[in-house]
């Protein structure tokens, strides 16, 4: 016998989460998560899933019937889009201006497809002109993939323009909206986006581990016309859809994360109650207040003002300041988490998140006061 370890119950501290995600979760969403678990094919649960779908359509601003939450984190949403749409031998234009564009490239290559990478420097948006040039040079390309809100650098790219260019060249667009959904303007139907994925734990301020996705009718057609079966059984949308729709006779695919979906339902319900445009405005306002305060502390932004994401503020660590020490003091003395730099920006930047429920006055005040004290 291996003897039983005797641990006490885990009690996490109450932190303020102002990093790149997970973000602060509203008490209502946490309460929703602890409601009684019911069967995932219980008629009342199915009714809740139908509401969840409508709420996701609102958040994405789409009427796409194929809109649902993948039972796994944002990275699985990314993989869902790529493995369902892209087939071996296809060519995909992949825009890379940070960590997540590079992950898209890896997804494409693992499928056995070809990634034509359009590189832009870290801290700058994807260049629409370069994308168009790549499309001219690669007439065989079938997809354009890009990240709307690059969490590694705090840059917003012009998805509306690039998705329109993709259409002109008869390509489908695949968009990463993990950090953008609920935080900045995003209109899936008006912008003509074909496949999009997000995450529960950023501007939706829900528990981590769920990934909203949506596919346009063109994308659904593409999936139906595949000549190879999707290599991932779990992520194959043609199977998953029998579970999320199925008109009265849903079939078992996998056991839904029942309580996580309660939480997502509540977080999206709160977003709908506030109104998308009000949520976007709130993120902008809190960002402006934070930016004013940071400037007073002599802290500079990495990204030009016009491309900055309100929900992810990437700033340069001031000269002579010990990155790890500051972040650990913020955590231990103020219960405040901010993000470290990622990839090329490791050790050079902090990433201060104002995502969802974290985008509020108290958080901005706490962050500025704590930084002021620790840096002094
Ligand atoms: C966080 C993030 C992801 C990955 O989401 P996980 O839930 O961590 O798997 C993908 N893309 C972007 C832009 C992100 O910020």
GROMACS .gro file of C-alpha atoms and ligand atoms in nm:
model
  391
    1UNK     CA    1   0.000   0.000   0.000
    2UNK     CA    2   0.110   0.353  -0.071
    3UNK     CA    3   0.010   0.545   0.240
    4UNK     CA    4  -0.252   0.818   0.211
    5UNK     CA    5  -0.113   1.171   0.218
    6UNK     CA    6  -0.284   1.383   0.480
    7UNK     CA    7  -0.335   1.733   0.348
    8UNK     CA    8  -0.576   1.995   0.464
    9UNK     CA    9  -0.829   2.152   0.228
   10UNK     CA   10  -0.674   2.399  -0.015
   11UNK     CA   11  -0.771   2.757   0.059
   12UNK     CA   12  -0.650   2.991  -0.215
   13UNK     CA   13  -0.581   3.351  -0.110
   14UNK     CA   14  -0.800   3.627  -0.246
   15UNK     CA   15  -0.586   3.791  -0.513
   16UNK     CA   16  -0.654   4.074  -0.752
   17UNK     CA   17  -0.578   3.933  -1.096
   18UNK     CA   18  -0.433   4.195  -1.330
   19UNK     CA   19  -0.218   3.978  -1.550
   20UNK     CA   20  -0.278   3.829  -1.895
   21UNK     CA   21  -0.544   3.593  -1.755
   22UNK     CA   22  -0.707   3.440  -1.567
   23UNK     CA   23  -0.876   3.764  -1.470
   24UNK     CA   24  -1.081   3.853  -1.164
   25UNK     CA   25  -1.408   3.665  -1.158
   26UNK     CA   26  -1.726   3.828  -1.033
   27UNK     CA   27  -1.877   3.674  -0.719
   28UNK     CA   28  -2.193   3.595  -0.917
   29UNK     CA   29  -1.998   3.381  -1.164
   30UNK     CA   30  -1.819   3.196  -0.884
   31UNK     CA   31  -2.154   3.136  -0.714
   32UNK     CA   32  -2.301   3.002  -1.040
   33UNK     CA   33  -2.017   2.750  -1.061
   34UNK     CA   34  -2.101   2.603  -0.719
   35UNK     CA   35  -2.468   2.532  -0.801
   36UNK     CA   36  -2.572   2.164  -0.791
   37UNK     CA   37  -2.438   1.950  -1.074
   38UNK     CA   38  -2.711   1.797  -1.290
   39UNK     CA   39  -2.687   1.545  -1.572
   40UNK     CA   40  -2.543   1.681  -1.894
   41UNK     CA   41  -2.837   1.542  -2.091
   42UNK     CA   42  -3.094   1.663  -1.836
   43UNK     CA   43  -3.358   1.863  -2.028
   44UNK     CA   44  -3.297   2.166  -1.805
   45UNK     CA   45  -2.925   2.150  -1.875
   46UNK     CA   46  -2.993   2.131  -2.248
   47UNK     CA   47  -3.214   2.439  -2.219
   48UNK     CA   48  -2.927   2.618  -2.042
   49UNK     CA   49  -2.690   2.516  -2.326
   50UNK     CA   50  -2.933   2.664  -2.580
   51UNK     CA   51  -2.933   2.992  -2.388
   52UNK     CA   52  -2.556   2.976  -2.367
   53UNK     CA   53  -2.542   2.948  -2.745
   54UNK     CA   54  -2.759   3.260  -2.789
   55UNK     CA   55  -2.546   3.448  -2.539
   56UNK     CA   56  -2.231   3.347  -2.729
   57UNK     CA   57  -2.388   3.460  -3.057
   58UNK     CA   58  -2.453   3.798  -2.895
   59UNK     CA   59  -2.099   3.825  -2.758
   60UNK     CA   60  -1.952   3.737  -3.100
   61UNK     CA   61  -2.217   3.945  -3.285
   62UNK     CA   62  -2.304   3.659  -3.513
   63UNK     CA   63  -2.600   3.453  -3.624
   64UNK     CA   64  -2.375   3.153  -3.701
   65UNK     CA   65  -2.563   2.838  -3.592
   66UNK     CA   66  -2.228   2.668  -3.531
   67UNK     CA   67  -2.141   2.867  -3.221
   68UNK     CA   68  -2.055   2.683  -2.901
   69UNK     CA   69  -1.802   2.645  -2.621
   70UNK     CA   70  -1.529   2.384  -2.662
   71UNK     CA   71  -1.481   2.194  -2.334
   72UNK     CA   72  -1.117   2.298  -2.296
   73UNK     CA   73  -0.909   2.617  -2.278
   74UNK     CA   74  -0.841   2.873  -2.550
   75UNK     CA   75  -0.557   2.666  -2.693
   76UNK     CA   76  -0.810   2.392  -2.771
   77UNK     CA   77  -1.031   2.649  -2.942
   78UNK     CA   78  -0.730   2.739  -3.156
   79UNK     CA   79  -0.670   2.376  -3.240
   80UNK     CA   80  -1.043   2.322  -3.310
   81UNK     CA   81  -1.040   2.590  -3.578
   82UNK     CA   82  -0.723   2.464  -3.744
   83UNK     CA   83  -0.787   2.089  -3.739
   84UNK     CA   84  -1.143   2.121  -3.865
   85UNK     CA   85  -1.072   2.360  -4.150
   86UNK     CA   86  -0.718   2.297  -4.268
   87UNK     CA   87  -0.629   1.976  -4.449
   88UNK     CA   88  -0.287   1.828  -4.524
   89UNK     CA   89  -0.135   2.004  -4.823
   90UNK     CA   90  -0.334   2.329  -4.778
   91UNK     CA   91  -0.157   2.664  -4.766
   92UNK     CA   92  -0.235   2.906  -4.483
   93UNK     CA   93  -0.116   3.265  -4.454
   94UNK     CA   94  -0.022   3.298  -4.085
   95UNK     CA   95   0.032   3.644  -3.940
   96UNK     CA   96   0.290   3.644  -3.663
   97UNK     CA   97   0.355   3.946  -3.440
   98UNK     CA   98   0.385   3.769  -3.107
   99UNK     CA   99   0.360   3.437  -2.922
  100UNK     CA  100   0.015   3.335  -3.037
  101UNK     CA  101   0.073   3.386  -3.409
  102UNK     CA  102   0.368   3.148  -3.375
  103UNK     CA  103   0.140   2.890  -3.212
  104UNK     CA  104  -0.093   2.920  -3.510
  105UNK     CA  105   0.199   2.839  -3.738
  106UNK     CA  106   0.277   2.529  -3.531
  107UNK     CA  107  -0.086   2.416  -3.558
  108UNK     CA  108  -0.074   2.448  -3.936
  109UNK     CA  109   0.253   2.256  -3.971
  110UNK     CA  110   0.137   1.974  -3.747
  111UNK     CA  111  -0.159   1.921  -3.977
  112UNK     CA  112   0.082   1.869  -4.265
  113UNK     CA  113  -0.021   2.194  -4.428
  114UNK     CA  114   0.209   2.478  -4.536
  115UNK     CA  115   0.229   2.799  -4.334
  116UNK     CA  116   0.331   3.113  -4.525
  117UNK     CA  117   0.434   3.338  -4.238
  118UNK     CA  118   0.380   3.714  -4.254
  119UNK     CA  119   0.603   3.856  -3.984
  120UNK     CA  120   0.563   4.188  -3.809
  121UNK     CA  121   0.778   4.310  -3.522
  122UNK     CA  122   0.666   4.241  -3.165
  123UNK     CA  123   0.466   4.540  -3.042
  124UNK     CA  124   0.332   4.624  -3.387
  125UNK     CA  125   0.003   4.525  -3.550
  126UNK     CA  126  -0.022   4.287  -3.844
  127UNK     CA  127   0.038   4.477  -4.168
  128UNK     CA  128  -0.262   4.444  -4.401
  129UNK     CA  129  -0.039   4.540  -4.696
  130UNK     CA  130   0.198   4.250  -4.623
  131UNK     CA  131  -0.097   4.012  -4.596
  132UNK     CA  132  -0.224   4.124  -4.934
  133UNK     CA  133   0.122   4.083  -5.085
  134UNK     CA  134   0.144   3.728  -4.944
  135UNK     CA  135  -0.196   3.649  -5.097
  136UNK     CA  136  -0.080   3.776  -5.436
  137UNK     CA  137   0.235   3.568  -5.417
  138UNK     CA  138   0.051   3.256  -5.296
  139UNK     CA  139  -0.264   3.216  -5.506
  140UNK     CA  140  -0.298   2.859  -5.374
  141UNK     CA  141  -0.360   2.988  -5.019
  142UNK     CA  142  -0.696   2.893  -4.871
  143UNK     CA  143  -0.685   3.065  -4.530
  144UNK     CA  144  -0.559   3.375  -4.354
  145UNK     CA  145  -0.499   3.335  -3.979
  146UNK     CA  146  -0.435   3.617  -3.737
  147UNK     CA  147  -0.459   3.720  -3.373
  148UNK     CA  148  -0.695   4.008  -3.295
  149UNK     CA  149  -0.553   4.097  -2.954
  150UNK     CA  150  -0.190   3.978  -2.915
  151UNK     CA  151  -0.167   3.917  -2.541
  152UNK     CA  152   0.209   3.881  -2.551
  153UNK     CA  153   0.259   4.242  -2.664
  154UNK     CA  154  -0.065   4.431  -2.601
  155UNK     CA  155  -0.127   4.506  -2.969
  156UNK     CA  156  -0.459   4.517  -3.151
  157UNK     CA  157  -0.461   4.422  -3.521
  158UNK     CA  158  -0.718   4.536  -3.776
  159UNK     CA  159  -0.919   4.217  -3.819
  160UNK     CA  160  -1.197   4.392  -4.009
  161UNK     CA  161  -0.963   4.502  -4.290
  162UNK     CA  162  -0.764   4.179  -4.304
  163UNK     CA  163  -1.073   3.954  -4.305
  164UNK     CA  164  -1.209   4.161  -4.596
  165UNK     CA  165  -0.882   4.119  -4.788
  166UNK     CA  166  -0.894   3.744  -4.723
  167UNK     CA  167  -1.241   3.732  -4.882
  168UNK     CA  168  -1.125   3.924  -5.188
  169UNK     CA  169  -0.872   3.646  -5.245
  170UNK     CA  170  -1.133   3.377  -5.180
  171UNK     CA  171  -0.969   3.274  -4.853
  172UNK     CA  172  -1.133   3.197  -4.521
  173UNK     CA  173  -1.023   3.392  -4.216
  174UNK     CA  174  -0.931   3.224  -3.886
  175UNK     CA  175  -0.920   3.470  -3.596
  176UNK     CA  176  -0.786   3.439  -3.241
  177UNK     CA  177  -1.018   3.643  -3.018
  178UNK     CA  178  -0.908   3.491  -2.688
  179UNK     CA  179  -0.820   3.827  -2.534
  180UNK     CA  180  -1.048   4.046  -2.745
  181UNK     CA  181  -1.394   3.897  -2.689
  182UNK     CA  182  -1.587   4.119  -2.449
  183UNK     CA  183  -1.303   4.371  -2.416
  184UNK     CA  184  -1.286   4.552  -2.750
  185UNK     CA  185  -1.505   4.592  -3.056
  186UNK     CA  186  -1.551   4.264  -3.241
  187UNK     CA  187  -1.825   4.194  -3.495
  188UNK     CA  188  -1.800   3.850  -3.647
  189UNK     CA  189  -2.076   3.884  -3.908
  190UNK     CA  190  -2.017   4.246  -4.008
  191UNK     CA  191  -1.645   4.182  -4.045
  192UNK     CA  192  -1.697   3.858  -4.239
  193UNK     CA  193  -1.490   3.637  -4.006
  194UNK     CA  194  -1.513   3.265  -4.093
  195UNK     CA  195  -1.373   3.089  -3.787
  196UNK     CA  196  -1.308   3.242  -3.448
  197UNK     CA  197  -1.211   3.116  -3.105
  198UNK     CA  198  -1.187   3.274  -2.764
  199UNK     CA  199  -1.128   3.181  -2.400
  200UNK     CA  200  -1.341   3.199  -2.088
  201UNK     CA  201  -1.081   3.344  -1.852
  202UNK     CA  202  -0.987   3.675  -2.014
  203UNK     CA  203  -1.240   3.952  -2.082
  204UNK     CA  204  -1.534   3.719  -2.015
  205UNK     CA  205  -1.406   3.687  -1.657
  206UNK     CA  206  -1.518   3.330  -1.623
  207UNK     CA  207  -1.332   3.032  -1.479
  208UNK     CA  208  -1.055   2.901  -1.708
  209UNK     CA  209  -1.104   2.594  -1.921
  210UNK     CA  210  -1.367   2.678  -2.183
  211UNK     CA  211  -1.328   2.809  -2.534
  212UNK     CA  212  -1.612   2.978  -2.723
  213UNK     CA  213  -1.589   2.917  -3.100
  214UNK     CA  214  -1.796   3.014  -3.401
  215UNK     CA  215  -1.791   2.905  -3.766
  216UNK     CA  216  -1.952   3.090  -4.057
  217UNK     CA  217  -2.171   2.900  -4.306
  218UNK     CA  218  -1.875   2.912  -4.551
  219UNK     CA  219  -1.652   2.750  -4.290
  220UNK     CA  220  -1.915   2.486  -4.214
  221UNK     CA  221  -1.935   2.407  -4.586
  222UNK     CA  222  -1.559   2.371  -4.595
  223UNK     CA  223  -1.572   2.126  -4.302
  224UNK     CA  224  -1.845   1.926  -4.475
  225UNK     CA  225  -1.643   1.912  -4.798
  226UNK     CA  226  -1.327   1.776  -4.634
  227UNK     CA  227  -1.158   1.491  -4.811
  228UNK     CA  228  -0.974   1.368  -4.499
  229UNK     CA  229  -1.151   1.306  -4.167
  230UNK     CA  230  -1.047   1.549  -3.892
  231UNK     CA  231  -0.752   1.380  -3.719
  232UNK     CA  232  -0.873   1.478  -3.371
  233UNK     CA  233  -1.175   1.279  -3.258
  234UNK     CA  234  -1.246   1.504  -2.960
  235UNK     CA  235  -1.231   1.831  -3.152
  236UNK     CA  236  -1.414   1.712  -3.466
  237UNK     CA  237  -1.697   1.965  -3.491
  238UNK     CA  238  -1.917   1.739  -3.702
  239UNK     CA  239  -1.936   1.508  -3.397
  240UNK     CA  240  -1.953   1.784  -3.136
  241UNK     CA  241  -2.246   1.952  -3.311
  242UNK     CA  242  -2.466   1.648  -3.251
  243UNK     CA  243  -2.416   1.725  -2.884
  244UNK     CA  244  -2.467   2.103  -2.894
  245UNK     CA  245  -2.770   2.097  -3.122
  246UNK     CA  246  -2.937   1.782  -3.252
  247UNK     CA  247  -3.292   1.928  -3.238
  248UNK     CA  248  -3.442   1.749  -2.942
  249UNK     CA  249  -3.241   1.431  -2.972
  250UNK     CA  250  -2.890   1.510  -2.862
  251UNK     CA  251  -2.641   1.234  -2.856
  252UNK     CA  252  -2.364   1.181  -2.604
  253UNK     CA  253  -2.025   1.298  -2.726
  254UNK     CA  254  -1.838   1.375  -2.405
  255UNK     CA  255  -1.947   1.481  -2.058
  256UNK     CA  256  -1.978   1.859  -2.064
  257UNK     CA  257  -1.800   2.049  -1.786
  258UNK     CA  258  -2.143   2.110  -1.634
  259UNK     CA  259  -2.050   2.357  -1.360
  260UNK     CA  260  -1.804   2.542  -1.580
  261UNK     CA  261  -2.084   2.599  -1.830
  262UNK     CA  262  -2.305   2.740  -1.551
  263UNK     CA  263  -2.026   2.990  -1.487
  264UNK     CA  264  -1.992   3.077  -1.855
  265UNK     CA  265  -2.367   3.123  -1.884
  266UNK     CA  266  -2.362   3.365  -1.591
  267UNK     CA  267  -2.060   3.561  -1.715
  268UNK     CA  268  -2.217   3.601  -2.061
  269UNK     CA  269  -2.550   3.691  -1.905
  270UNK     CA  270  -2.375   3.968  -1.709
  271UNK     CA  271  -2.207   4.086  -2.029
  272UNK     CA  272  -2.542   4.099  -2.209
  273UNK     CA  273  -2.697   4.284  -1.916
  274UNK     CA  274  -2.422   4.545  -1.925
  275UNK     CA  275  -2.432   4.561  -2.305
  276UNK     CA  276  -2.132   4.487  -2.528
  277UNK     CA  277  -2.070   4.849  -2.623
  278UNK     CA  278  -2.080   4.955  -2.258
  279UNK     CA  279  -1.831   4.681  -2.173
  280UNK     CA  280  -1.597   4.801  -2.451
  281UNK     CA  281  -1.629   5.160  -2.323
  282UNK     CA  282  -1.559   5.051  -1.966
  283UNK     CA  283  -1.237   4.879  -2.072
  284UNK     CA  284  -1.130   5.193  -2.260
  285UNK     CA  285  -1.207   5.420  -1.965
  286UNK     CA  286  -1.020   5.210  -1.709
  287UNK     CA  287  -0.728   5.181  -1.951
  288UNK     CA  288  -0.713   5.561  -1.985
  289UNK     CA  289  -0.707   5.606  -1.609
  290UNK     CA  290  -0.439   5.342  -1.569
  291UNK     CA  291  -0.231   5.493  -1.850
  292UNK     CA  292  -0.249   5.840  -1.694
  293UNK     CA  293  -0.133   5.701  -1.359
  294UNK     CA  294   0.146   5.491  -1.509
  295UNK     CA  295   0.276   5.790  -1.702
  296UNK     CA  296   0.293   5.987  -1.377
  297UNK     CA  297   0.506   5.705  -1.233
  298UNK     CA  298   0.739   5.739  -1.532
  299UNK     CA  299   0.636   5.402  -1.678
  300UNK     CA  300   0.619   5.385  -2.057
  301UNK     CA  301   0.399   5.183  -2.289
  302UNK     CA  302   0.554   4.949  -2.544
  303UNK     CA  303   0.282   4.992  -2.805
  304UNK     CA  304   0.189   5.313  -2.993
  305UNK     CA  305  -0.128   5.465  -2.854
  306UNK     CA  306  -0.342   5.394  -3.161
  307UNK     CA  307  -0.274   5.016  -3.149
  308UNK     CA  308  -0.292   4.966  -2.772
  309UNK     CA  309  -0.526   4.711  -2.622
  310UNK     CA  310  -0.713   4.859  -2.327
  311UNK     CA  311  -0.735   4.518  -2.163
  312UNK     CA  312  -0.364   4.435  -2.184
  313UNK     CA  313  -0.117   4.708  -2.101
  314UNK     CA  314   0.239   4.614  -2.192
  315UNK     CA  315   0.487   4.852  -2.032
  316UNK     CA  316   0.863   4.875  -2.015
  317UNK     CA  317   1.018   4.781  -1.682
  318UNK     CA  318   1.197   5.096  -1.562
  319UNK     CA  319   1.578   5.098  -1.573
  320UNK     CA  320   1.746   4.935  -1.272
  321UNK     CA  321   1.426   4.773  -1.142
  322UNK     CA  322   1.429   4.404  -1.049
  323UNK     CA  323   1.140   4.248  -1.242
  324UNK     CA  324   1.087   3.935  -1.031
  325UNK     CA  325   1.128   4.118  -0.701
  326UNK     CA  326   0.866   4.378  -0.787
  327UNK     CA  327   0.615   4.120  -0.901
  328UNK     CA  328   0.668   3.906  -0.593
  329UNK     CA  329   0.627   4.209  -0.362
  330UNK     CA  330   0.305   4.304  -0.542
  331UNK     CA  331   0.182   3.949  -0.491
  332UNK     CA  332   0.288   3.910  -0.128
  333UNK     CA  333   0.223   4.258   0.007
  334UNK     CA  334  -0.076   4.362  -0.205
  335UNK     CA  335  -0.222   4.029  -0.322
  336UNK     CA  336  -0.190   4.174  -0.670
  337UNK     CA  337  -0.085   3.973  -0.973
  338UNK     CA  338   0.050   4.141  -1.284
  339UNK     CA  339   0.200   3.957  -1.579
  340UNK     CA  340   0.564   3.908  -1.669
  341UNK     CA  341   0.697   3.961  -2.021
  342UNK     CA  342   0.663   3.667  -2.258
  343UNK     CA  343   0.901   3.546  -2.529
  344UNK     CA  344   1.105   3.837  -2.670
  345UNK     CA  345   0.975   4.062  -2.391
  346UNK     CA  346   1.071   3.835  -2.098
  347UNK     CA  347   1.246   4.043  -1.831
  348UNK     CA  348   1.180   4.364  -2.027
  349UNK     CA  349   0.808   4.418  -1.984
  350UNK     CA  350   0.517   4.388  -1.748
  351UNK     CA  351   0.173   4.306  -1.877
  352UNK     CA  352  -0.101   4.468  -1.674
  353UNK     CA  353  -0.441   4.325  -1.751
  354UNK     CA  354  -0.771   4.506  -1.722
  355UNK     CA  355  -0.989   4.222  -1.834
  356UNK     CA  356  -1.360   4.185  -1.775
  357UNK     CA  357  -1.449   4.217  -1.408
  358UNK     CA  358  -1.091   4.335  -1.342
  359UNK     CA  359  -1.151   4.646  -1.554
  360UNK     CA  360  -1.278   4.859  -1.270
  361UNK     CA  361  -1.181   5.164  -1.070
  362UNK     CA  362  -1.073   4.983  -0.752
  363UNK     CA  363  -0.829   4.769  -0.950
  364UNK     CA  364  -0.672   5.064  -1.128
  365UNK     CA  365  -0.632   5.246  -0.796
  366UNK     CA  366  -0.482   4.943  -0.623
  367UNK     CA  367  -0.236   4.878  -0.906
  368UNK     CA  368  -0.113   5.238  -0.918
  369UNK     CA  369  -0.083   5.268  -0.542
  370UNK     CA  370   0.099   4.934  -0.511
  371UNK     CA  371   0.341   5.010  -0.794
  372UNK     CA  372   0.409   5.353  -0.651
  373UNK     CA  373   0.494   5.207  -0.312
  374UNK     CA  374   0.704   4.918  -0.441
  375UNK     CA  375   0.902   5.124  -0.692
  376UNK     CA  376   0.980   5.400  -0.444
  377LIG     C1  377  -0.447   3.312  -2.346
  377LIG     C2  378  -0.441   3.308  -2.495
  377LIG     C3  379  -0.452   3.188  -2.567
  377LIG     C4  380  -0.456   3.054  -2.500
  377LIG     O1  381  -0.563   3.039  -2.415
  377LIG     P1  382  -0.555   2.928  -2.297
  377LIG     O2  383  -0.690   2.936  -2.234
  377LIG     O3  384  -0.443   2.970  -2.209
  377LIG     O4  385  -0.529   2.797  -2.361
  377LIG     C5  386  -0.452   3.195  -2.704
  377LIG     N1  387  -0.443   3.313  -2.769
  377LIG     C6  388  -0.431   3.430  -2.704
  377LIG     C7  389  -0.421   3.557  -2.780
  377LIG     C8  390  -0.430   3.431  -2.565
  377LIG     O5  391  -0.418   3.546  -2.499
   0.00000   0.00000   0.00000
